[in-house]
Amino acid sequence: MNTTLSKSEIETLLTPINGFLHCTTPDSWLQRAKQPESLPILLRDHMVCELKAAQSAMLLIRRYAVDEASGNALLQWLKPYEDFTYRLVGDWQQLAQNNKLNKRMVPKSDKPYSQELIDKMVLLIKEELHHFYQVLEISHELGIEYDKLTSSRYARGLLTHVRTYEPAALVDKLICGAYIEARSCERFAAIAPYVDSRLGNFYISLLRSEARHYQDYLTLAAQISDTGISDRVAFFGDIERKLIESPDDDFKFHSGAPAA
């Protein structure tokens, strides 16, 4: 696992992220995250977030870019991870053997952006599933076993505002994906100095891929939109800020300011 990011490299990666996000993580969230008793929740939720990121990318490919047979292959690819996460079925140590898509994706001929969406999202899925497994490995080393969690309000709070007609719905989903990835990147950097060194190094190692993921989402949104995306980026940026800054009773990796 490559963790050799210098201070200047980290700053280079975070500068556009911090410019994109409308706020930084509240200090109250960081203070809560630094508490030893918060670590199991952070690790378990982080693992689930990696799977959800892969699922979101898979749904975009299936909905907008590939034929039915290719879509079914994507479902089978993620099934062992979903079985373990949501149904506690299977051996987590076997999951690393499943991170391979065994079928070539066939793009829909009527969608000019299909191939680029496939290429970017398949790479994202592979990386997120690899990160999912790495979180499980570190959790096991730290004596934290996985158990099911309820979902936080964060992603739902963004996606509630997605428009209902195409291609606007796809553009909005991609912008939401960009904010989720950017916030993940910002929080990895914020919490890394305060956790176990192995975990902190792991979080720093994720910055490069998370930064690229948010840019890939924005690039696709700009290519697909008929009218430009700046207004929608600003719209979702304000929603994301409110979710991060407002009081939140449920402490999770993407939760808001812990309620008093």
Coordinates of N, CA, C and O in Angstrom, one line a residue, residues 95-187:
L95 N -13.3 -12.1 0.0 CA -13.8 -11.1 -0.8 C -12.8 -10.6 -1.8 O -13.1 -10.2 -2.9
A96 N -11.5 -10.5 -1.4 CA -10.5 -10.0 -2.3 C -10.4 -10.8 -3.6 O -10.0 -10.3 -4.7
Q97 N -10.8 -12.1 -3.6 CA -10.8 -12.9 -4.8 C -11.9 -12.5 -5.8 O -11.9 -13.0 -6.9
N98 N -12.8 -11.7 -5.4 CA -14.0 -11.4 -6.2 C -13.9 -10.0 -6.9 O -14.8 -9.7 -7.6
N99 N -12.8 -9.3 -6.7 CA -12.7 -8.0 -7.3 C -12.2 -8.0 -8.7 O -11.2 -7.5 -9.1
K100 N -13.1 -8.6 -9.5 CA -12.7 -8.7 -11.0 C -14.0 -8.8 -11.7 O -14.9 -9.7 -11.4
L101 N -14.2 -8.0 -12.7 CA -15.3 -8.0 -13.6 C -15.0 -9.0 -14.7 O -14.1 -8.9 -15.5
N102 N -15.8 -10.1 -14.9 CA -15.5 -11.2 -15.8 C -16.2 -11.0 -17.1 O -16.4 -12.0 -17.9
K103 N -16.7 -9.9 -17.5 CA -17.4 -9.7 -18.7 C -17.1 -8.3 -19.3 O -17.0 -7.3 -18.5
R104 N -16.9 -8.2 -20.6 CA -16.7 -6.9 -21.2 C -18.0 -6.2 -21.3 O -19.0 -6.7 -21.6
M105 N -18.0 -4.9 -20.9 CA -19.2 -4.1 -20.9 C -19.5 -3.7 -22.3 O -18.7 -3.2 -23.0
V106 N -20.8 -3.9 -22.7 CA -21.2 -3.5 -24.1 C -22.0 -2.2 -24.0 O -23.1 -2.2 -23.4
P107 N -21.5 -1.1 -24.5 CA -22.2 0.2 -24.4 C -23.5 0.2 -25.2 O -23.6 -0.4 -26.3
K108 N -24.4 1.0 -24.8 CA -25.6 1.3 -25.6 C -25.2 2.2 -26.7 O -24.6 3.2 -26.6
S109 N -25.6 1.8 -27.9 CA -25.2 2.5 -29.1 C -25.8 3.9 -29.2 O -25.3 4.8 -29.9
D110 N -27.0 4.1 -28.5 CA -27.6 5.4 -28.7 C -27.2 6.5 -27.6 O -27.7 7.6 -27.6
K111 N -26.2 6.1 -26.8 CA -25.7 7.0 -25.8 C -24.2 7.4 -26.1 O -23.3 6.6 -25.9
P112 N -23.9 8.6 -26.6 CA -22.6 9.0 -27.0 C -21.6 9.0 -25.9 O -20.4 8.9 -26.1
Y113 N -22.1 9.1 -24.6 CA -21.2 9.2 -23.5 C -21.0 7.8 -22.8 O -20.3 7.7 -21.8
S114 N -21.6 6.8 -23.4 CA -21.7 5.5 -22.7 C -20.3 4.9 -22.4 O -20.0 4.5 -21.3
Q115 N -19.4 4.9 -23.4 CA -18.1 4.3 -23.2 C -17.3 5.0 -22.1 O -16.6 4.4 -21.2
E116 N -17.3 6.3 -22.1 CA -16.5 7.0 -21.1 C -17.1 6.8 -19.7 O -16.4 6.7 -18.7
L117 N -18.5 6.8 -19.6 CA -19.1 6.5 -18.3 C -18.7 5.1 -17.8 O -18.4 4.9 -16.7
I118 N -18.7 4.2 -18.7 CA -18.3 2.8 -18.4 C -16.9 2.8 -17.9 O -16.6 2.2 -16.8
D119 N -16.0 3.4 -18.6 CA -14.5 3.3 -18.3 C -14.3 3.9 -16.9 O -13.6 3.3 -16.1
K120 N -14.8 5.1 -16.7 CA -14.6 5.8 -15.4 C -15.2 5.1 -14.2 O -14.6 4.9 -13.2
M121 N -16.5 4.6 -14.4 CA -17.2 4.0 -13.3 C -16.7 2.6 -13.0 O -16.7 2.2 -11.8
V122 N -16.3 1.8 -14.0 CA -15.7 0.5 -13.7 C -14.4 0.6 -12.9 O -14.2 -0.1 -12.0
L123 N -13.6 1.6 -13.3 CA -12.3 1.8 -12.5 C -12.7 2.2 -11.1 O -12.1 1.7 -10.1
L124 N -13.7 3.1 -11.0 CA -14.1 3.5 -9.6 C -14.6 2.3 -8.8 O -14.2 2.2 -7.6
I125 N -15.4 1.5 -9.4 CA -15.9 0.3 -8.7 C -14.7 -0.6 -8.2 O -14.7 -1.0 -7.0
K126 N -13.8 -0.8 -9.1 CA -12.6 -1.7 -8.7 C -11.9 -1.0 -7.5 O -11.5 -1.8 -6.5
E127 N -11.7 0.3 -7.5 CA -10.9 0.9 -6.5 C -11.7 0.9 -5.2 O -11.2 0.7 -4.1
E128 N -13.0 1.2 -5.3 CA -13.8 1.2 -4.0 C -13.9 -0.1 -3.4 O -13.9 -0.3 -2.2
L129 N -14.0 -1.2 -4.2 CA -14.1 -2.5 -3.6 C -12.7 -2.9 -3.0 O -12.7 -3.6 -2.0
H130 N -11.7 -2.5 -3.6 CA -10.3 -2.7 -3.0 C -10.2 -2.0 -1.7 O -9.7 -2.5 -0.7
H131 N -10.7 -0.7 -1.6 CA -10.7 0.0 -0.4 C -11.6 -0.6 0.7 O -11.2 -0.7 1.9
F132 N -12.7 -1.1 0.3 CA -13.6 -1.9 1.2 C -12.9 -3.0 1.9 O -13.0 -3.1 3.1
Y133 N -12.1 -3.8 1.1 CA -11.4 -4.9 1.7 C -10.3 -4.4 2.6 O -10.0 -5.0 3.6
Q134 N -9.6 -3.3 2.2 CA -8.5 -2.8 3.0 C -9.1 -2.3 4.4 O -8.4 -2.5 5.4
V135 N -10.3 -1.7 4.4 CA -10.9 -1.3 5.7 C -11.1 -2.5 6.5 O -10.9 -2.5 7.8
L136 N -11.7 -3.6 5.9 CA -11.9 -4.8 6.7 C -10.6 -5.4 7.3 O -10.6 -5.8 8.4
E137 N -9.5 -5.3 6.5 CA -8.2 -5.8 7.0 C -7.7 -5.0 8.2 O -7.3 -5.6 9.2
I138 N -7.8 -3.7 8.1 CA -7.3 -2.9 9.2 C -8.2 -3.0 10.4 O -7.7 -3.1 11.5
S139 N -9.5 -3.1 10.2 CA -10.4 -3.3 11.3 C -10.1 -4.6 12.0 O -10.1 -4.7 13.3
H140 N -9.8 -5.7 11.3 CA -9.5 -7.0 11.8 C -8.2 -6.8 12.7 O -8.1 -7.4 13.8
E141 N -7.2 -6.1 12.1 CA -6.0 -5.9 12.8 C -6.2 -5.2 14.2 O -5.5 -5.4 15.2
L142 N -7.1 -4.3 14.2 CA -7.4 -3.5 15.4 C -8.4 -4.1 16.3 O -8.8 -3.5 17.3
G143 N -8.8 -5.3 15.9 CA -9.8 -6.1 16.8 C -11.2 -5.6 16.7 O -12.0 -5.8 17.6
I144 N -11.6 -4.9 15.6 CA -12.9 -4.4 15.4 C -13.6 -5.2 14.3 O -13.2 -5.1 13.1
E145 N -14.6 -6.0 14.7 CA -15.3 -6.8 13.8 C -16.5 -6.1 13.2 O -17.0 -5.2 13.8
Y146 N -16.8 -6.4 12.0 CA -17.9 -5.7 11.3 C -19.2 -6.1 11.9 O -19.5 -7.3 12.2
D147 N -20.1 -5.1 12.0 CA -21.5 -5.3 12.3 C -22.3 -4.3 11.5 O -21.8 -3.2 11.2
K148 N -23.6 -4.6 11.3 CA -24.4 -3.8 10.5 C -24.7 -2.4 11.1 O -24.8 -2.3 12.4
L149 N -24.8 -1.4 10.3 CA -25.1 0.0 10.8 C -26.3 0.5 10.0 O -26.6 0.1 8.9
T150 N -27.0 1.5 10.6 CA -28.1 2.2 9.8 C -27.4 3.2 9.0 O -26.3 3.7 9.2
S151 N -28.1 3.7 7.9 CA -27.5 4.7 7.0 C -27.6 6.0 7.6 O -28.5 6.3 8.4
S152 N -26.7 6.9 7.2 CA -26.7 8.3 7.7 C -27.6 9.1 6.7 O -28.0 8.6 5.7
R153 N -27.9 10.3 7.1 CA -28.8 11.2 6.3 C -28.1 11.8 5.1 O -28.7 12.4 4.2
Y154 N -26.7 11.7 5.0 CA -25.9 12.5 4.1 C -26.3 12.3 2.6 O -26.7 13.2 1.9
A155 N -26.0 11.1 2.1 CA -26.3 10.9 0.7 C -27.7 11.1 0.3 O -28.1 11.6 -0.7
R156 N -28.6 10.6 1.2 CA -30.0 10.7 0.9 C -30.4 12.2 0.9 O -31.2 12.6 0.1
G157 N -29.8 13.0 1.8 CA -30.1 14.4 1.8 C -29.7 15.2 0.5 O -30.3 16.1 0.1
L158 N -28.6 14.7 -0.2 CA -28.2 15.2 -1.5 C -29.2 14.7 -2.6 O -29.7 15.5 -3.4
L159 N -29.4 13.4 -2.6 CA -30.1 12.8 -3.8 C -31.6 13.1 -3.8 O -32.2 13.0 -4.8
T160 N -32.1 13.6 -2.7 CA -33.5 14.0 -2.6 C -33.8 15.1 -3.6 O -34.9 15.3 -4.1
H161 N -32.8 15.9 -3.9 CA -32.9 17.1 -4.8 C -32.6 16.8 -6.2 O -32.6 17.8 -7.0
V162 N -32.3 15.6 -6.6 CA -32.1 15.3 -8.0 C -33.3 15.5 -8.9 O -34.4 15.1 -8.5
R163 N -33.2 16.1 -10.0 CA -34.3 16.4 -10.9 C -34.8 15.0 -11.5 O -34.1 14.0 -11.5
T164 N -36.0 15.0 -11.9 CA -36.7 13.8 -12.3 C -36.8 13.5 -13.8 O -37.4 12.6 -14.3
Y165 N -36.1 14.4 -14.6 CA -36.2 14.2 -16.1 C -34.7 14.1 -16.6 O -33.8 14.7 -16.0
E166 N -34.6 13.5 -17.7 CA -33.2 13.3 -18.3 C -32.9 14.3 -19.4 O -33.8 14.8 -20.0
P167 N -31.7 14.7 -19.6 CA -30.5 14.1 -18.9 C -30.2 14.8 -17.6 O -29.1 14.6 -17.0
A168 N -31.1 15.7 -17.1 CA -30.8 16.5 -15.9 C -30.7 15.6 -14.7 O -29.8 15.9 -13.8
A169 N -31.4 14.5 -14.6 CA -31.3 13.6 -13.5 C -29.9 13.0 -13.4 O -29.3 12.9 -12.3
L170 N -29.4 12.6 -14.6 CA -28.0 12.0 -14.6 C -27.0 13.0 -14.2 O -26.1 12.7 -13.4
V171 N -27.1 14.2 -14.7 CA -26.2 15.3 -14.4 C -26.2 15.5 -12.9 O -25.1 15.6 -12.2
D172 N -27.4 15.6 -12.3 CA -27.5 15.9 -10.8 C -26.8 14.7 -10.0 O -26.2 14.9 -9.0
K173 N -27.1 13.5 -10.5 CA -26.5 12.3 -9.8 C -25.0 12.4 -9.8 O -24.3 12.0 -8.8
L174 N -24.5 12.8 -10.9 CA -23.0 12.9 -11.1 C -22.4 14.0 -10.2 O -21.4 13.8 -9.5
I175 N -23.1 15.1 -10.1 CA -22.7 16.2 -9.2 C -22.7 15.7 -7.8 O -21.8 16.0 -7.0
C176 N -23.8 15.0 -7.4 CA -23.9 14.5 -6.0 C -22.7 13.6 -5.7 O -22.1 13.6 -4.7
G177 N -22.4 12.7 -6.7 CA -21.2 11.8 -6.6 C -20.0 12.6 -6.4 O -19.1 12.2 -5.5
A178 N -19.8 13.7 -7.1 CA -18.6 14.5 -6.9 C -18.5 15.0 -5.5 O -17.4 15.0 -4.9
Y179 N -19.6 15.5 -4.9 CA -19.6 16.1 -3.6 C -19.3 15.0 -2.5 O -18.5 15.2 -1.6
I180 N -19.8 13.8 -2.7 CA -19.6 12.7 -1.8 C -18.1 12.3 -1.8 O -17.5 12.1 -0.7
E181 N -17.5 12.2 -3.0 CA -16.1 11.9 -3.1 C -15.2 13.0 -2.5 O -14.2 12.7 -1.8
A182 N -15.6 14.2 -2.8 CA -14.8 15.3 -2.3 C -14.8 15.4 -0.8 O -13.8 15.6 -0.1
R183 N -16.0 15.2 -0.2 CA -16.1 15.3 1.2 C -15.3 14.1 1.9 O -14.7 14.3 2.9
S184 N -15.4 13.0 1.3 CA -14.6 11.8 1.8 C -13.1 12.2 1.8 O -12.4 11.9 2.8
C185 N -12.6 12.8 0.7 CA -11.2 13.1 0.7 C -10.9 14.1 1.8 O -9.9 14.0 2.5
E186 N -11.7 15.1 1.9 CA -11.4 16.2 3.0 C -11.4 15.6 4.4 O -10.6 15.9 5.2
R187 N -12.3 14.6 4.6 CA -12.4 14.0 6.0 C -11.3 13.0 6.2 O -10.8 12.9 7.3

